[in-house]
Tab-separated table of C-alpha atoms and ligand atoms in Angstrom:
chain	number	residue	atom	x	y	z
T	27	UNK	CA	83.497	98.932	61.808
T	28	UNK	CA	82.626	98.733	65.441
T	29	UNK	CA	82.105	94.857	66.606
T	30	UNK	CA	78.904	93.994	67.877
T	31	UNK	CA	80.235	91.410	70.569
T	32	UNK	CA	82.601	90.816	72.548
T	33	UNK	CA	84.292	88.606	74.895
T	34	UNK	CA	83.598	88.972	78.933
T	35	UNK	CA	84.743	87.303	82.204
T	36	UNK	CA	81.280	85.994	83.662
T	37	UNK	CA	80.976	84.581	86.768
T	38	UNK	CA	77.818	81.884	87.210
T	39	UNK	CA	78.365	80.751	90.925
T	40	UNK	CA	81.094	80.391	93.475
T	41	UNK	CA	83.799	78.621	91.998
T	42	UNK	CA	82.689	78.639	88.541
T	43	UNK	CA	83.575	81.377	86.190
T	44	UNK	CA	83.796	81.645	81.926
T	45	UNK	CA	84.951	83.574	78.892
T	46	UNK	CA	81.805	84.500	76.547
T	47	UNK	CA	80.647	86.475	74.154
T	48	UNK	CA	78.438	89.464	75.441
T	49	UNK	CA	77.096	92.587	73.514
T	50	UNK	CA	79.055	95.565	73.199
T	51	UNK	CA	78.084	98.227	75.159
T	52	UNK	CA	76.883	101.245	74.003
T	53	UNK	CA	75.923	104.871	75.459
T	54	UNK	CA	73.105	105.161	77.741
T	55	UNK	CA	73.527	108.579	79.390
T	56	UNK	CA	74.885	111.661	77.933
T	57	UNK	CA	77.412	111.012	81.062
T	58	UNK	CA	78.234	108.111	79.672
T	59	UNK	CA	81.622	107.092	78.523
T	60	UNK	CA	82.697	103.496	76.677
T	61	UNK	CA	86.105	102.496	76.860
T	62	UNK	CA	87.893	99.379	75.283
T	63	UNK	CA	89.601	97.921	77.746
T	64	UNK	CA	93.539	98.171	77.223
T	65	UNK	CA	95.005	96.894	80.225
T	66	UNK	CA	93.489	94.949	83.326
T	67	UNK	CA	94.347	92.867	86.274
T	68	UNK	CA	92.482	90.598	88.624
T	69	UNK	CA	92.203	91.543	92.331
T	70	UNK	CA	91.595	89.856	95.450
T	71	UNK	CA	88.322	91.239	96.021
T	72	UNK	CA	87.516	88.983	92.644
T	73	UNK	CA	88.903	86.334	94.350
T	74	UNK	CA	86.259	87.038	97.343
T	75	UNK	CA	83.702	87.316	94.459
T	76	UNK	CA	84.336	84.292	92.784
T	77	UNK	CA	84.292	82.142	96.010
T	78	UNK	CA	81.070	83.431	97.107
T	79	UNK	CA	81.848	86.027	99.758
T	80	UNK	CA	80.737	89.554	98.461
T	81	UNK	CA	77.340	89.077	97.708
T	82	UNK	CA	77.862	89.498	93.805
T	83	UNK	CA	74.553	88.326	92.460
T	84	UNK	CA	75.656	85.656	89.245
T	85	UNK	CA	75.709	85.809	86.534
T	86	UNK	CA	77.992	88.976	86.463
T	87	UNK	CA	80.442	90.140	84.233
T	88	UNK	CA	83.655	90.659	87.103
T	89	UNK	CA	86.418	93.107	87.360
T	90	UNK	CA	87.242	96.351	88.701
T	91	UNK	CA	91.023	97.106	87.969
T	92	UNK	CA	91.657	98.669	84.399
T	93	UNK	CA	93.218	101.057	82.311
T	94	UNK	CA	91.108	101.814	79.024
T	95	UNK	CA	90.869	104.284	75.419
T	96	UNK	CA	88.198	105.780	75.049
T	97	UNK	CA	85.828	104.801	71.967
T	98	UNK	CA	82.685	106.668	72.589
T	99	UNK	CA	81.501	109.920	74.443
T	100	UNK	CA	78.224	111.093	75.698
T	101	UNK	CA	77.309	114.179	74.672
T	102	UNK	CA	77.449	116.116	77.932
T	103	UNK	CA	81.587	115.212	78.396
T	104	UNK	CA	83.530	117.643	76.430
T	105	UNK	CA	86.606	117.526	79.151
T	106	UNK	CA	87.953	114.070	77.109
T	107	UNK	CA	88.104	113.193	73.659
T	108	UNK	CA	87.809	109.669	71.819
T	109	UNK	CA	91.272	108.356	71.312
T	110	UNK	CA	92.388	109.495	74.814
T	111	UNK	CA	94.294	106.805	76.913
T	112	UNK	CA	92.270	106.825	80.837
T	113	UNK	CA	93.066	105.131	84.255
T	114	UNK	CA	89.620	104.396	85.830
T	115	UNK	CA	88.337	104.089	89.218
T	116	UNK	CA	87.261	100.939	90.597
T	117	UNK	CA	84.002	102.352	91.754
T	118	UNK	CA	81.914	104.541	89.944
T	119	UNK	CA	79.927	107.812	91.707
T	120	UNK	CA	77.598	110.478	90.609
T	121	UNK	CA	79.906	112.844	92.220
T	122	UNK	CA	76.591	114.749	93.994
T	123	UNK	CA	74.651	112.725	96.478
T	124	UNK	CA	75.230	113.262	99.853
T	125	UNK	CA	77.919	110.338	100.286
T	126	UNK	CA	79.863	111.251	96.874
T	127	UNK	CA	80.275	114.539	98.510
T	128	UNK	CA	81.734	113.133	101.435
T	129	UNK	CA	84.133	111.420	99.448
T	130	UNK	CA	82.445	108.010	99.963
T	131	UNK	CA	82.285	107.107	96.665
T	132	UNK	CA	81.250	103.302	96.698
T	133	UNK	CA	78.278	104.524	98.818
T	134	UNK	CA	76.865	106.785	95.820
T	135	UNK	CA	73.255	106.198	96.414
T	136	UNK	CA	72.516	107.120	92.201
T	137	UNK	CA	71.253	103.554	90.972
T	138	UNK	CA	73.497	103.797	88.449
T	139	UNK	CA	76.727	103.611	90.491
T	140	UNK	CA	78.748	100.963	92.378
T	141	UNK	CA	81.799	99.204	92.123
T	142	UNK	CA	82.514	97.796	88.299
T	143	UNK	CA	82.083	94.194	88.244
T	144	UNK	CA	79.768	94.060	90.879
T	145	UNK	CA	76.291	93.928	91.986
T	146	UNK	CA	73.657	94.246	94.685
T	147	UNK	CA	71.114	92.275	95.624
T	148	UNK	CA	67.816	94.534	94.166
T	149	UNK	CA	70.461	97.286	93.751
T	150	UNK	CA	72.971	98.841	91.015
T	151	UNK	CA	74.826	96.636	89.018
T	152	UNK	CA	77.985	97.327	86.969
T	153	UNK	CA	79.558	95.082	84.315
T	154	UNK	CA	83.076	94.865	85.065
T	155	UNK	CA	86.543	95.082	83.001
T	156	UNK	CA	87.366	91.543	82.509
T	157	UNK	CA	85.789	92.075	79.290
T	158	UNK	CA	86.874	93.783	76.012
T	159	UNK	CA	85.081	97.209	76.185
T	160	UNK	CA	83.176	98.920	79.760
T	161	UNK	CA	80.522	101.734	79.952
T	162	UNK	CA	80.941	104.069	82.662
T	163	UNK	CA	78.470	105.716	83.718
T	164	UNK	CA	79.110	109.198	85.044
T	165	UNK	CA	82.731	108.633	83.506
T	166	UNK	CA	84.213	112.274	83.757
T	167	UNK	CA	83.542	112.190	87.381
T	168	UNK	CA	86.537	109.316	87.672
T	169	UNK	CA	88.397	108.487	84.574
T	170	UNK	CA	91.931	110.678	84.377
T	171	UNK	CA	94.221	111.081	81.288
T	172	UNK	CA	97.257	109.221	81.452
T	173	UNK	CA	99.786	111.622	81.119
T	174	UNK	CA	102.356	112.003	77.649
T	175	UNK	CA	105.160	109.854	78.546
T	176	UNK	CA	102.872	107.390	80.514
T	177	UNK	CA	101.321	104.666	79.841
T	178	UNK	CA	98.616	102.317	81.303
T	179	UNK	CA	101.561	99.906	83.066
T	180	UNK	CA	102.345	102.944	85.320
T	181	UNK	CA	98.781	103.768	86.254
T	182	UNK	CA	97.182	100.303	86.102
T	183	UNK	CA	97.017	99.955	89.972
T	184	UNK	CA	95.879	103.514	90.621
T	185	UNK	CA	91.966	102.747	90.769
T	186	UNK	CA	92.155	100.602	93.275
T	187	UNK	CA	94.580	98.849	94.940
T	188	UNK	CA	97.377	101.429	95.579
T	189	UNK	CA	94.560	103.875	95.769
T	190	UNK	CA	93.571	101.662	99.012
T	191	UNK	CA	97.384	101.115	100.342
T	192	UNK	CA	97.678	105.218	99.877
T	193	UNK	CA	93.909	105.155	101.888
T	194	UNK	CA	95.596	102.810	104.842
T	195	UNK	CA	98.430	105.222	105.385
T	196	UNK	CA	96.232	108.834	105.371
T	197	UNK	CA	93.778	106.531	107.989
T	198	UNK	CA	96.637	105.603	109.991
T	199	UNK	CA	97.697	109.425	110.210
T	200	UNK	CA	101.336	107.921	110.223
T	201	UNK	CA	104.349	110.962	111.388
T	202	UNK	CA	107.640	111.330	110.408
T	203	UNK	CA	110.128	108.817	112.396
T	204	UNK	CA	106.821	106.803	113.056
T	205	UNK	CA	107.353	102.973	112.969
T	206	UNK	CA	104.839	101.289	110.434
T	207	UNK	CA	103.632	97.876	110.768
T	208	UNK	CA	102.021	96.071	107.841
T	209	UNK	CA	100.366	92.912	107.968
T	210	UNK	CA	99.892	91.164	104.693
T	211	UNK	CA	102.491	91.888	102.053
T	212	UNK	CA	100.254	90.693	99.193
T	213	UNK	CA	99.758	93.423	96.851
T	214	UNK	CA	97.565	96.329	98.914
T	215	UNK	CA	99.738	95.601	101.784
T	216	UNK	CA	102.893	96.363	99.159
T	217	UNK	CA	101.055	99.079	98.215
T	218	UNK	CA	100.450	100.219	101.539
T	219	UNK	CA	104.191	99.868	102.148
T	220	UNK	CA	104.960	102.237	99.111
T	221	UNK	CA	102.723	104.629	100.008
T	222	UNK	CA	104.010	104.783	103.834
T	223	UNK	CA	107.213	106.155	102.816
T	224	UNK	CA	105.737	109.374	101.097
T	225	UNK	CA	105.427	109.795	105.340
T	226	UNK	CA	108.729	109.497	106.002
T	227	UNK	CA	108.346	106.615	108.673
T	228	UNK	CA	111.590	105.579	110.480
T	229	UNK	CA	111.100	102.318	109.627
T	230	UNK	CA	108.560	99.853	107.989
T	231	UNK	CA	108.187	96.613	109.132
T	232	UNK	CA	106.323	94.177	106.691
T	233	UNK	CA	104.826	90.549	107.899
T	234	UNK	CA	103.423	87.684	105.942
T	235	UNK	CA	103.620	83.625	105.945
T	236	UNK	CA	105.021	83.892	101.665
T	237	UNK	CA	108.912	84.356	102.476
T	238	UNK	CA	109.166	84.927	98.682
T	239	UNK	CA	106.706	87.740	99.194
T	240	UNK	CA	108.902	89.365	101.596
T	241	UNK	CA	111.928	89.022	98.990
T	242	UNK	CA	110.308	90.899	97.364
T	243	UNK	CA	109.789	93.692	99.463
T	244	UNK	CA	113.147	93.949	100.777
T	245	UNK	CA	114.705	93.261	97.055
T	246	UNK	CA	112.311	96.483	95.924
T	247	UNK	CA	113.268	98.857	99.047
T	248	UNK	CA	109.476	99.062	99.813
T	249	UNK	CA	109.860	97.919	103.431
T	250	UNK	CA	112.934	98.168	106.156
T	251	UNK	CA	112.111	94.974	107.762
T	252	UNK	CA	110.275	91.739	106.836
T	253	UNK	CA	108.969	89.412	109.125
T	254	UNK	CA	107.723	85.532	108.213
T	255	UNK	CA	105.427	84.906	110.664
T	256	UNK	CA	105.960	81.258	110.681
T	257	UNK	CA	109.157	81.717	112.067
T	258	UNK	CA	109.415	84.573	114.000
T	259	UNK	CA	106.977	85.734	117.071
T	260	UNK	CA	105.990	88.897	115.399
T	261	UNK	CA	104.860	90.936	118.332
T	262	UNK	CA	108.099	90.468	120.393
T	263	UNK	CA	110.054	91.221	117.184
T	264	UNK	CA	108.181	94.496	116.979
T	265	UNK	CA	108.678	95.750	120.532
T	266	UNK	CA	112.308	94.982	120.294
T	267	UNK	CA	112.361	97.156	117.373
T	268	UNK	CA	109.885	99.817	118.753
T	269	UNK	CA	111.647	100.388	122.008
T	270	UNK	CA	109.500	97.895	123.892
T	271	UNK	CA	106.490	100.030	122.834
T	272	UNK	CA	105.200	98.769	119.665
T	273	UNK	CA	104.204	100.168	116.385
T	274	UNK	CA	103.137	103.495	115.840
T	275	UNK	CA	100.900	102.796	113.114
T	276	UNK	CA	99.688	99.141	112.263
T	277	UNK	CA	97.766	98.743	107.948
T	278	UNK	CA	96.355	95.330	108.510
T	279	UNK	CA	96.092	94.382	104.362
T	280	UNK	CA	94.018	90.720	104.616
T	281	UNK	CA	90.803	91.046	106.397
T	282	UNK	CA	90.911	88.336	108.956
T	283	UNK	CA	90.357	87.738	112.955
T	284	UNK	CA	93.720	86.600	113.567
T	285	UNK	CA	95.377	89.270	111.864
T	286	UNK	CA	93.118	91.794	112.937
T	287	UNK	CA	94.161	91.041	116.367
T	288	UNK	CA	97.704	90.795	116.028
T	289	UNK	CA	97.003	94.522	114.557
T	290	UNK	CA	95.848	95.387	117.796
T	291	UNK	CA	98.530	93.682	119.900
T	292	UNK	CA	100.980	95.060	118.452
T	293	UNK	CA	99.794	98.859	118.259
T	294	UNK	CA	101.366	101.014	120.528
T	295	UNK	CA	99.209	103.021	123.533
T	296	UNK	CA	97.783	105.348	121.659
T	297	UNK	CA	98.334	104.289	118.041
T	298	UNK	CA	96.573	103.507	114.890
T	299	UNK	CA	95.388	100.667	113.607
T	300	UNK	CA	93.500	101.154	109.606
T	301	UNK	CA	92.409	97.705	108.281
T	302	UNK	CA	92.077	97.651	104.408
T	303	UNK	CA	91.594	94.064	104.295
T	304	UNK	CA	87.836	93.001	102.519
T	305	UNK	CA	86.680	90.833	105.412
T	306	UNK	CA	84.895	87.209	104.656
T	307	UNK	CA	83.605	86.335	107.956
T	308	UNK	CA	82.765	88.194	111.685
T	309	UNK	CA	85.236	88.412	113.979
T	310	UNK	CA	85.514	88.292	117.678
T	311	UNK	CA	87.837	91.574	119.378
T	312	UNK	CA	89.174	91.387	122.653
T	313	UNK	CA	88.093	94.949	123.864
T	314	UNK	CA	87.631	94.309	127.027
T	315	UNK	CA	91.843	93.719	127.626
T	316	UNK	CA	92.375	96.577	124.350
T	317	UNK	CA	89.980	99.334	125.085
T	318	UNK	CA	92.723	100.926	127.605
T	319	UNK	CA	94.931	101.056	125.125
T	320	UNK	CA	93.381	104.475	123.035
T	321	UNK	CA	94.084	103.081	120.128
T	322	UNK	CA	92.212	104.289	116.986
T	323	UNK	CA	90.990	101.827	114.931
T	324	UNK	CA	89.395	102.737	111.657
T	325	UNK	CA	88.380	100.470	108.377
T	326	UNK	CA	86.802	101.482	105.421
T	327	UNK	CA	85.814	100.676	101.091
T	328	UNK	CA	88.853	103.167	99.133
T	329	UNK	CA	87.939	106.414	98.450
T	330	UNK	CA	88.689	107.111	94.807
T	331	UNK	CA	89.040	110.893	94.998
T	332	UNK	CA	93.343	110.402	95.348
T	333	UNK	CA	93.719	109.322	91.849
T	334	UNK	CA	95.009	112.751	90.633
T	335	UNK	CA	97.251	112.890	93.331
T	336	UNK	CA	98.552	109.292	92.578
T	337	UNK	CA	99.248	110.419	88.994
T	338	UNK	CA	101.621	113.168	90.051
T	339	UNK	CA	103.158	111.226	92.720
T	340	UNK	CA	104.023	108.260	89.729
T	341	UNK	CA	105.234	111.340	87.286
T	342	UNK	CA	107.468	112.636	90.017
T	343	UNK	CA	108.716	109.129	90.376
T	344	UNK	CA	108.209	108.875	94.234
T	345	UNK	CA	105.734	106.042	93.371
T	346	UNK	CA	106.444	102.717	90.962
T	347	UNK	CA	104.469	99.420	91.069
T	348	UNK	CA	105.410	97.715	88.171
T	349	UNK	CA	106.881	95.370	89.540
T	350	UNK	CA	103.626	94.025	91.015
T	351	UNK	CA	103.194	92.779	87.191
T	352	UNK	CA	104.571	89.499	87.354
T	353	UNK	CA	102.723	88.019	85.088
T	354	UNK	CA	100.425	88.891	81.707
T	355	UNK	CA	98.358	87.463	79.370
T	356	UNK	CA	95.618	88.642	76.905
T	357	UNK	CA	91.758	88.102	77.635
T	358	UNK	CA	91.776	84.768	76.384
T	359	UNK	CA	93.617	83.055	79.484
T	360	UNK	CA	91.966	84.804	82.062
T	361	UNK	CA	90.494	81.084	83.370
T	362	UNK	CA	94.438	80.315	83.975
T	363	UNK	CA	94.846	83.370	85.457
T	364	UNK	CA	92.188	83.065	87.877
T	365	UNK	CA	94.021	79.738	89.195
T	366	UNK	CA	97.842	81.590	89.278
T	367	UNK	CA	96.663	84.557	90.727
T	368	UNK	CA	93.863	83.408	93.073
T	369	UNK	CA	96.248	80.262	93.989
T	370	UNK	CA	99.253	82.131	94.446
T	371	UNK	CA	101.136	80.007	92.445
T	372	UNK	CA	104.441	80.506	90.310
T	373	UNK	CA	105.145	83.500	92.563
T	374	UNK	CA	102.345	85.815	90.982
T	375	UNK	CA	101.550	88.876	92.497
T	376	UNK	CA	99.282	90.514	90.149
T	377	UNK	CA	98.285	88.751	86.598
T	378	UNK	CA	97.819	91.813	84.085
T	379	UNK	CA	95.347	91.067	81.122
T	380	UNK	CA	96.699	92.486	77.834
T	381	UNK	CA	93.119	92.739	74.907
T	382	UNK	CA	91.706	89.280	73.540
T	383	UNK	CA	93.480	88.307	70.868
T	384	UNK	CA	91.744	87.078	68.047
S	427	LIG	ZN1	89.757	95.391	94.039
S	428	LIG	ZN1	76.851	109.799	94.226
């Protein structure tokens, strides 16, 4: 018999969050699809959400990062079948308005549609996957079968965060024997770093301020070079290793002023700079000393349309990121995880929620 609640991540305002019981959702739209949420994972954007930075309306139910079976099909989806296991896109899109069909996704303009676990002021709201069971509206438009011999551990990160790494190299239109610099070697910037070598780069050159971050990036073969930026002045480390030039092709993976301008310093003439960080506050560019430079700068929310292409590249095994799962727990300790993940304690680098266990 199908429960009638269920429990649900809900945040009330910033800083405060809880585990409650919510109704189950059920079909809406003949579109619609209900999953039961089978594996999740908390993301930084949450973290933005939680303290108050994305303009999440509370209270919300949060989350945006799952794997799911479905449980229930409209009637107008006959491409799935209940039973069948599905990695989901962060955002959900009509797939026709004039911005899904640009491949903007998070900008669908259907009032049903925006990113799960998220809402607009007077606009669409989504419950999110911190919860036992999601509807999504519009599902066949961005759910994808995991493939036999898969399962949701290798395609948990597809949705959105190595979806937006992948995003941050095809924006940086990085070459073959290109030198890529990443700032930020949390998880997109990892994922970015993954991603950059489907390329072929000469060599990529990783920074953060975590040194056990940057183990882990030369321990996993994602990056060439990894740079603490607490001990080492990054942009004369970079020209020595560019030929005096600098990078090629800069992913700037946090979303801050001081990064975004090291981005920017240490660009070559006439390379790229893509920022995938999720940005807090306004920052101040020196343009008037960079404009010379031609550099092409370009930002952006992920597209979502890559997922297929994702799936292929993880069953050809040119792609892992499990070991991004350092830690996992079921439903019931998301509070904890909030603090290990959000706090970047005990070395997590993503916290992966397993069902609530009753
Ligand atoms: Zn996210
Ligand atoms: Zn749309």
């Amino acid at each position: 018999m199908k429960q009638e609640t269920m429990k649900v991540l809900v945040y009330h305002e910033p800083g405060k969050i809880s585990l409650e019981d919510a109704p189950v959702p059920e079909i809406i739209k003949s579109s619609d699809a209900i999953v039961k949420v089978t594996l999740s994972t908390i993301c930084g954007s949450d973290i933005h959400i939680i303290g108050g930075h994305a303009g999440v309306q509370p209270p919300h139910i949060i989350g945006h990062e799952f794997c799911g079976e479905i449980v229930e099909l409209g009637s107008a989806i006959n491409d799935f079948k209940v039973g069948d296991k599905v990695a989901i896109s962060c955002v959900a899109s009509c797939g026709e308005c004039f911005y899904c069909r640009q491949g903007l996704h998070y900008h669908c303009t259907d009032p049903d549609c925006t990113c799960f676990g998220t809402n607009r002021a007077n606009g669409p709201s989504l419950n999110g996957c911190q919860a036992e069971y999601v509807r999504l509206p519009y599902a066949s438009n961005y759910m994808h079968k995991i493939p036999e011999g898969f399962t949701e551990e290798d395609m948990l990160f597809i949705g959105d965060i190595l979806s937006t790494g992948y995003f941050g190299c095809e924006q940086a239109h990085i070459q073959p024997g290109d030198s890529v610099l990443i700032i930020g070697a949390g998880p997109v910037g990892m994922c970015a770093a993954i991603t950059a070598k489907l390329w072929g780069p000469a060599q990529i050159i990783i920074v953060d301020q975590i040194q056990s971050r940057l183990d882990v990036c030369l321990r996993e073969g994602i990056t060439d070079i990894a740079l603490n930026s607490t001990d080492v002045d990054v942009l004369k480390k970079v020209r020595e290793l560019t030929d005096g030039r600098g990078a090629d092709r800069v992913i700037e993976a946090i979303g801050s002023e001081a990064t975004l301008l090291t981005s920017l310093r240490a660009v070559r003439i006439g390379g790229n700079v893509c920022t995938i960080g999720s940005y807090a506050k306004p920052v101040t560019l020196p343009l008037n000393t960079h404009w010379v430079k031609n550099i092409t700068l370009s930002m952006g929310f992920v597209p979502v349309d890559r997922m297929p292409e994702l799936i292929k590249l993880i069953q050809g095994g040119k792609i892992n990121t499990k070991f991004l799962m350092t830690h996992r727990a079921p439903l019931n300790d998301i509070i904890n995880g909030y603090d290990v993940f959000g706090n970047k304690k005990d070395g997590c680098l993503k916290w992966v929620i397993t069902p609530y266990e009753r």
